[in-house]
Amino acid sequence: PPRFPPGSEGLSPKFPAFCRAVHAKGLREDSVVEIIVTTPEGERIETSLKVKAEDLELIRNLTGMVS
């Protein structure tokens, strides 16, 4: 499962739990990832993407950075 770097203990407990759940289920090709960021002013920035094989390689590399 993903591990978080020292100093990340202050993260919301929901985020590491979410990452562990995604890791346990396995992010696979053709999965859909949706991201919404709401600024303090209430502006919503959102996107979604369908995971491709090359995305999985990038995700593996990013996961390796926090392991």
mmCIF file of C-alpha atoms in Angstrom:
data_model
loop_
_atom_site.group_PDB
_atom_site.id
_atom_site.type_symbol
_atom_site.label_atom_id
_atom_site.label_comp_id
_atom_site.label_asym_id
_atom_site.label_seq_id
_atom_site.Cartn_x
_atom_site.Cartn_y
_atom_site.Cartn_z
ATOM 1 C CA PRO A 1 0.000 0.000 0.000
ATOM 2 C CA PRO A 2 1.110 3.589 -0.458
ATOM 3 C CA ARG A 3 3.177 5.054 2.336
ATOM 4 C CA PHE A 4 3.360 8.748 3.036
ATOM 5 C CA PRO A 5 6.554 10.704 3.686
ATOM 6 C CA PRO A 6 7.593 11.903 7.138
ATOM 7 C CA GLY A 7 5.791 15.088 8.070
ATOM 8 C CA SER A 8 2.561 14.086 6.337
ATOM 9 C CA GLU A 9 0.950 13.043 9.613
ATOM 10 C CA GLY A 10 -1.053 16.290 9.525
ATOM 11 C CA LEU A 11 -2.939 15.204 6.399
ATOM 12 C CA SER A 12 -6.649 14.701 6.717
ATOM 13 C CA PRO A 13 -7.057 11.066 7.809
ATOM 14 C CA LYS A 14 -9.507 10.604 4.939
ATOM 15 C CA PHE A 15 -6.873 11.100 2.222
ATOM 16 C CA PRO A 16 -4.454 8.292 3.197
ATOM 17 C CA ALA A 17 -7.436 5.993 3.793
ATOM 18 C CA PHE A 18 -8.762 6.856 0.332
ATOM 19 C CA CYS A 19 -5.356 6.116 -1.248
ATOM 20 C CA ARG A 20 -5.153 2.765 0.550
ATOM 21 C CA ALA A 21 -8.667 1.840 -0.637
ATOM 22 C CA VAL A 22 -7.837 2.714 -4.257
ATOM 23 C CA HIS A 23 -4.592 0.758 -4.002
ATOM 24 C CA ALA A 24 -6.413 -2.267 -2.553
ATOM 25 C CA LYS A 25 -8.996 -2.299 -5.351
ATOM 26 C CA GLY A 26 -6.364 -1.647 -7.999
ATOM 27 C CA LEU A 27 -6.564 1.262 -10.388
ATOM 28 C CA ARG A 28 -6.991 -0.315 -13.804
ATOM 29 C CA GLU A 29 -7.119 0.786 -17.394
ATOM 30 C CA ASP A 30 -10.527 2.278 -18.300
ATOM 31 C CA SER A 31 -11.167 3.370 -14.704
ATOM 32 C CA VAL A 32 -12.498 6.939 -14.479
ATOM 33 C CA VAL A 33 -10.828 9.405 -12.095
ATOM 34 C CA GLU A 34 -12.754 12.555 -11.219
ATOM 35 C CA ILE A 35 -11.129 15.445 -9.379
ATOM 36 C CA ILE A 36 -12.884 18.499 -7.965
ATOM 37 C CA VAL A 37 -11.052 21.305 -6.164
ATOM 38 C CA THR A 38 -13.121 23.971 -4.436
ATOM 39 C CA THR A 39 -11.224 27.133 -3.562
ATOM 40 C CA PRO A 40 -11.880 28.965 -0.272
ATOM 41 C CA GLU A 41 -13.870 31.456 -2.367
ATOM 42 C CA GLY A 42 -16.162 28.669 -3.564
ATOM 43 C CA GLU A 43 -14.830 28.374 -7.138
ATOM 44 C CA ARG A 44 -14.970 24.797 -8.425
ATOM 45 C CA ILE A 45 -12.285 23.455 -10.719
ATOM 46 C CA GLU A 46 -13.053 19.975 -11.988
ATOM 47 C CA THR A 47 -11.893 17.386 -14.449
ATOM 48 C CA SER A 48 -12.241 13.711 -15.177
ATOM 49 C CA LEU A 49 -10.083 11.290 -17.078
ATOM 50 C CA LYS A 50 -10.337 7.757 -18.291
ATOM 51 C CA VAL A 51 -7.191 5.901 -17.249
ATOM 52 C CA LYS A 52 -5.047 4.633 -20.133
ATOM 53 C CA ALA A 53 -2.145 2.188 -19.977
ATOM 54 C CA GLU A 54 0.411 5.024 -20.105
ATOM 55 C CA ASP A 55 -1.358 6.766 -17.185
ATOM 56 C CA LEU A 56 -0.820 3.653 -15.077
ATOM 57 C CA GLU A 57 2.938 3.903 -15.618
ATOM 58 C CA LEU A 58 2.915 7.529 -14.439
ATOM 59 C CA ILE A 59 0.852 6.572 -11.390
ATOM 60 C CA ARG A 60 3.287 3.756 -10.554
ATOM 61 C CA ASN A 61 6.175 6.225 -10.768
ATOM 62 C CA LEU A 62 4.384 8.739 -8.518
ATOM 63 C CA THR A 63 3.502 6.003 -6.037
ATOM 64 C CA GLY A 64 7.151 5.014 -5.926
ATOM 65 C CA MET A 65 8.036 8.559 -4.891
ATOM 66 C CA VAL A 66 5.986 8.312 -1.687
ATOM 67 C CA SER A 67 6.859 4.716 -0.858
#
